[in-house]
Amino acid sequence: MRNDVRGLRSARGLSQGDLGDALGVSRQTINAIETERYTPSLPLAIELARFFGISVEDLFHVDDNGRKG
Amino acid sequence: MSTTTGGRGDLMHSKWTIPVGSLLIGLVLLGANIVGHQTVLGLWSLGIMVAFGAAVLLGGRSETVRGLRGDGRDERFAMLDLQATALAGLALIIAVIVAFIVEVARGHSGEPYDWLGAIAGLAYIAAVIVLRVRG
């Protein structure tokens, strides 16, 4: 699913490992989310949004025409 | 709300689960082979299982090894684990069906592949029912 995780993470000067450690997931999972190879669970999506201080809808983007962004 | 799986008290995802499980299976195989008067084969079985357990325990920092070991599991690896388990189960069921067909074509009864296939089918139906009831 299309998302702004990479941009927000980079803007805060965090590595994928740093973000993974903060959220209790692996660096590879953060990478998979950023490259749209993995759609996180709702709890992880909410934790990511809370971490960046924005809403889930602002972090993840779903196309109006389809289920996936 | 948790996005991780496993933990200090989670026996299924302890880093010792696979190594200890491998050792126990190896010992059971050794015992069965001793009962069947095949001690050398039993020792080989134990050695293979111990080597596998040691490789997982001492396998370094790779995500695959850490996921199998339990200290690198998160929700994504849990999903990978589930999909890999389903794929392995599918491969096993296909092998059982093919073996059953070959045995029947050879004029045999199809044992033991008939009841192995039945177990797989019944387990699948039971799992669907239980999981549906649990929501």
PDB file of N, CA and C in Angstrom, chain A residues 23-26 28-29 32 38 40-41 43-44 46-47 50, chain B residues 1-4 61-63 66 72-77 79:
ATOM      1  N   LEU A  23       9.248   0.596  17.131  1.00  0.00           N
ATOM      2  CA  LEU A  23       7.914  -0.001  16.985  1.00  0.00           C
ATOM      3  C   LEU A  23       7.893  -1.496  17.297  1.00  0.00           C
ATOM      4  N   GLY A  24       9.059  -2.051  17.582  1.00  0.00           N
ATOM      5  CA  GLY A  24       9.099  -3.473  17.934  1.00  0.00           C
ATOM      6  C   GLY A  24       8.981  -4.401  16.737  1.00  0.00           C
ATOM      7  N   VAL A  25       9.412  -3.927  15.563  1.00  0.00           N
ATOM      8  CA  VAL A  25       9.431  -4.794  14.384  1.00  0.00           C
ATOM      9  C   VAL A  25      10.828  -4.746  13.780  1.00  0.00           C
ATOM     10  N   SER A  26      11.079  -5.619  12.817  1.00  0.00           N
ATOM     11  CA  SER A  26      12.423  -5.698  12.255  1.00  0.00           C
ATOM     12  C   SER A  26      12.670  -4.594  11.229  1.00  0.00           C
ATOM     13  N   GLN A  28      13.771  -5.136   8.346  1.00  0.00           N
ATOM     14  CA  GLN A  28      13.260  -5.647   7.077  1.00  0.00           C
ATOM     15  C   GLN A  28      11.767  -5.380   6.920  1.00  0.00           C
ATOM     16  N   THR A  29      11.043  -5.398   8.027  1.00  0.00           N
ATOM     17  CA  THR A  29       9.605  -5.122   7.953  1.00  0.00           C
ATOM     18  C   THR A  29       9.357  -3.655   7.590  1.00  0.00           C
ATOM     19  N   ALA A  32      10.033  -3.389   3.967  1.00  0.00           N
ATOM     20  CA  ALA A  32       8.949  -3.986   3.166  1.00  0.00           C
ATOM     21  C   ALA A  32       7.735  -3.061   3.108  1.00  0.00           C
ATOM     22  N   TYR A  38       4.729  -5.019   1.719  1.00  0.00           N
ATOM     23  CA  TYR A  38       3.983  -5.545   2.865  1.00  0.00           C
ATOM     24  C   TYR A  38       3.031  -4.480   3.383  1.00  0.00           C
ATOM     25  N   PRO A  40       0.994  -3.345   6.490  1.00  0.00           N
ATOM     26  CA  PRO A  40       1.011  -3.650   7.929  1.00  0.00           C
ATOM     27  C   PRO A  40      -0.383  -3.929   8.460  1.00  0.00           C
ATOM     28  N   SER A  41      -0.413  -4.602   9.612  1.00  0.00           N
ATOM     29  CA  SER A  41      -1.685  -4.827  10.295  1.00  0.00           C
ATOM     30  C   SER A  41      -2.230  -3.472  10.764  1.00  0.00           C
ATOM     31  N   PRO A  43      -3.070  -2.586  13.854  1.00  0.00           N
ATOM     32  CA  PRO A  43      -2.338  -2.083  15.035  1.00  0.00           C
ATOM     33  C   PRO A  43      -0.999  -1.434  14.677  1.00  0.00           C
ATOM     34  N   LEU A  44      -0.245  -2.069  13.753  1.00  0.00           N
ATOM     35  CA  LEU A  44       1.054  -1.488  13.385  1.00  0.00           C
ATOM     36  C   LEU A  44       0.865  -0.194  12.597  1.00  0.00           C
ATOM     37  N   ILE A  46      -1.534   1.924  12.980  1.00  0.00           N
ATOM     38  CA  ILE A  46      -1.893   2.954  13.970  1.00  0.00           C
ATOM     39  C   ILE A  46      -0.650   3.381  14.749  1.00  0.00           C
ATOM     40  N   GLU A  47       0.179   2.407  15.119  1.00  0.00           N
ATOM     41  CA  GLU A  47       1.404   2.755  15.859  1.00  0.00           C
ATOM     42  C   GLU A  47       2.333   3.622  15.005  1.00  0.00           C
ATOM     43  N   ARG A  50       0.805   7.108  14.901  1.00  0.00           N
ATOM     44  CA  ARG A  50       1.009   7.794  16.193  1.00  0.00           C
ATOM     45  C   ARG A  50       2.455   8.237  16.344  1.00  0.00           C
TER      46      ARG A  50
ATOM     47  N   MET B   1      -2.353  -3.302  22.535  1.00  0.00           N
ATOM     48  CA  MET B   1      -2.073  -3.410  21.091  1.00  0.00           C
ATOM     49  C   MET B   1      -0.614  -3.768  20.911  1.00  0.00           C
ATOM     50  N   SER B   2      -0.382  -4.895  20.286  1.00  0.00           N
ATOM     51  CA  SER B   2       0.993  -5.338  20.101  1.00  0.00           C
ATOM     52  C   SER B   2       1.236  -5.692  18.647  1.00  0.00           C
ATOM     53  N   THR B   3       2.387  -5.328  18.162  1.00  0.00           N
ATOM     54  CA  THR B   3       2.746  -5.637  16.773  1.00  0.00           C
ATOM     55  C   THR B   3       3.849  -6.675  16.706  1.00  0.00           C
ATOM     56  N   THR B   4       4.218  -7.175  17.859  1.00  0.00           N
ATOM     57  CA  THR B   4       5.271  -8.179  17.882  1.00  0.00           C
ATOM     58  C   THR B   4       4.690  -9.505  18.312  1.00  0.00           C
ATOM     59  N   ARG B  61      22.734 -13.480  12.431  1.00  0.00           N
ATOM     60  CA  ARG B  61      21.762 -12.396  12.498  1.00  0.00           C
ATOM     61  C   ARG B  61      20.839 -12.345  11.289  1.00  0.00           C
ATOM     62  N   SER B  62      20.893 -13.341  10.435  1.00  0.00           N
ATOM     63  CA  SER B  62      20.019 -13.316   9.264  1.00  0.00           C
ATOM     64  C   SER B  62      18.558 -13.302   9.706  1.00  0.00           C
ATOM     65  N   GLU B  63      17.710 -12.570   8.964  1.00  0.00           N
ATOM     66  CA  GLU B  63      16.303 -12.453   9.351  1.00  0.00           C
ATOM     67  C   GLU B  63      15.628 -13.822   9.353  1.00  0.00           C
ATOM     68  N   ARG B  66      16.802 -15.705  12.486  1.00  0.00           N
ATOM     69  CA  ARG B  66      16.243 -15.081  13.686  1.00  0.00           C
ATOM     70  C   ARG B  66      14.741 -15.318  13.769  1.00  0.00           C
ATOM     71  N   GLY B  72      13.605 -12.816  16.293  1.00  0.00           N
ATOM     72  CA  GLY B  72      13.430 -11.765  15.295  1.00  0.00           C
ATOM     73  C   GLY B  72      12.028 -11.772  14.718  1.00  0.00           C
ATOM     74  N   ARG B  73      11.102 -12.341  15.453  1.00  0.00           N
ATOM     75  CA  ARG B  73       9.739 -12.463  14.932  1.00  0.00           C
ATOM     76  C   ARG B  73       8.960 -11.179  15.136  1.00  0.00           C
ATOM     77  N   ASP B  74       8.280 -10.767  14.101  1.00  0.00           N
ATOM     78  CA  ASP B  74       7.298  -9.701  14.243  1.00  0.00           C
ATOM     79  C   ASP B  74       6.091 -10.125  13.418  1.00  0.00           C
ATOM     80  N   GLU B  75       5.144  -9.209  13.225  1.00  0.00           N
ATOM     81  CA  GLU B  75       3.906  -9.612  12.560  1.00  0.00           C
ATOM     82  C   GLU B  75       4.136 -10.046  11.114  1.00  0.00           C
ATOM     83  N   ARG B  76       5.125  -9.418  10.434  1.00  0.00           N
ATOM     84  CA  ARG B  76       5.403  -9.805   9.054  1.00  0.00           C
ATOM     85  C   ARG B  76       5.978 -11.217   8.998  1.00  0.00           C
ATOM     86  N   PHE B  77       6.899 -11.528   9.911  1.00  0.00           N
ATOM     87  CA  PHE B  77       7.472 -12.863   9.894  1.00  0.00           C
ATOM     88  C   PHE B  77       6.420 -13.897  10.282  1.00  0.00           C
ATOM     89  N   MET B  79       3.333 -13.733   9.470  1.00  0.00           N
ATOM     90  CA  MET B  79       2.568 -13.946   8.244  1.00  0.00           C
ATOM     91  C   MET B  79       3.357 -14.842   7.281  1.00  0.00           C
TER      92      MET B  79
END
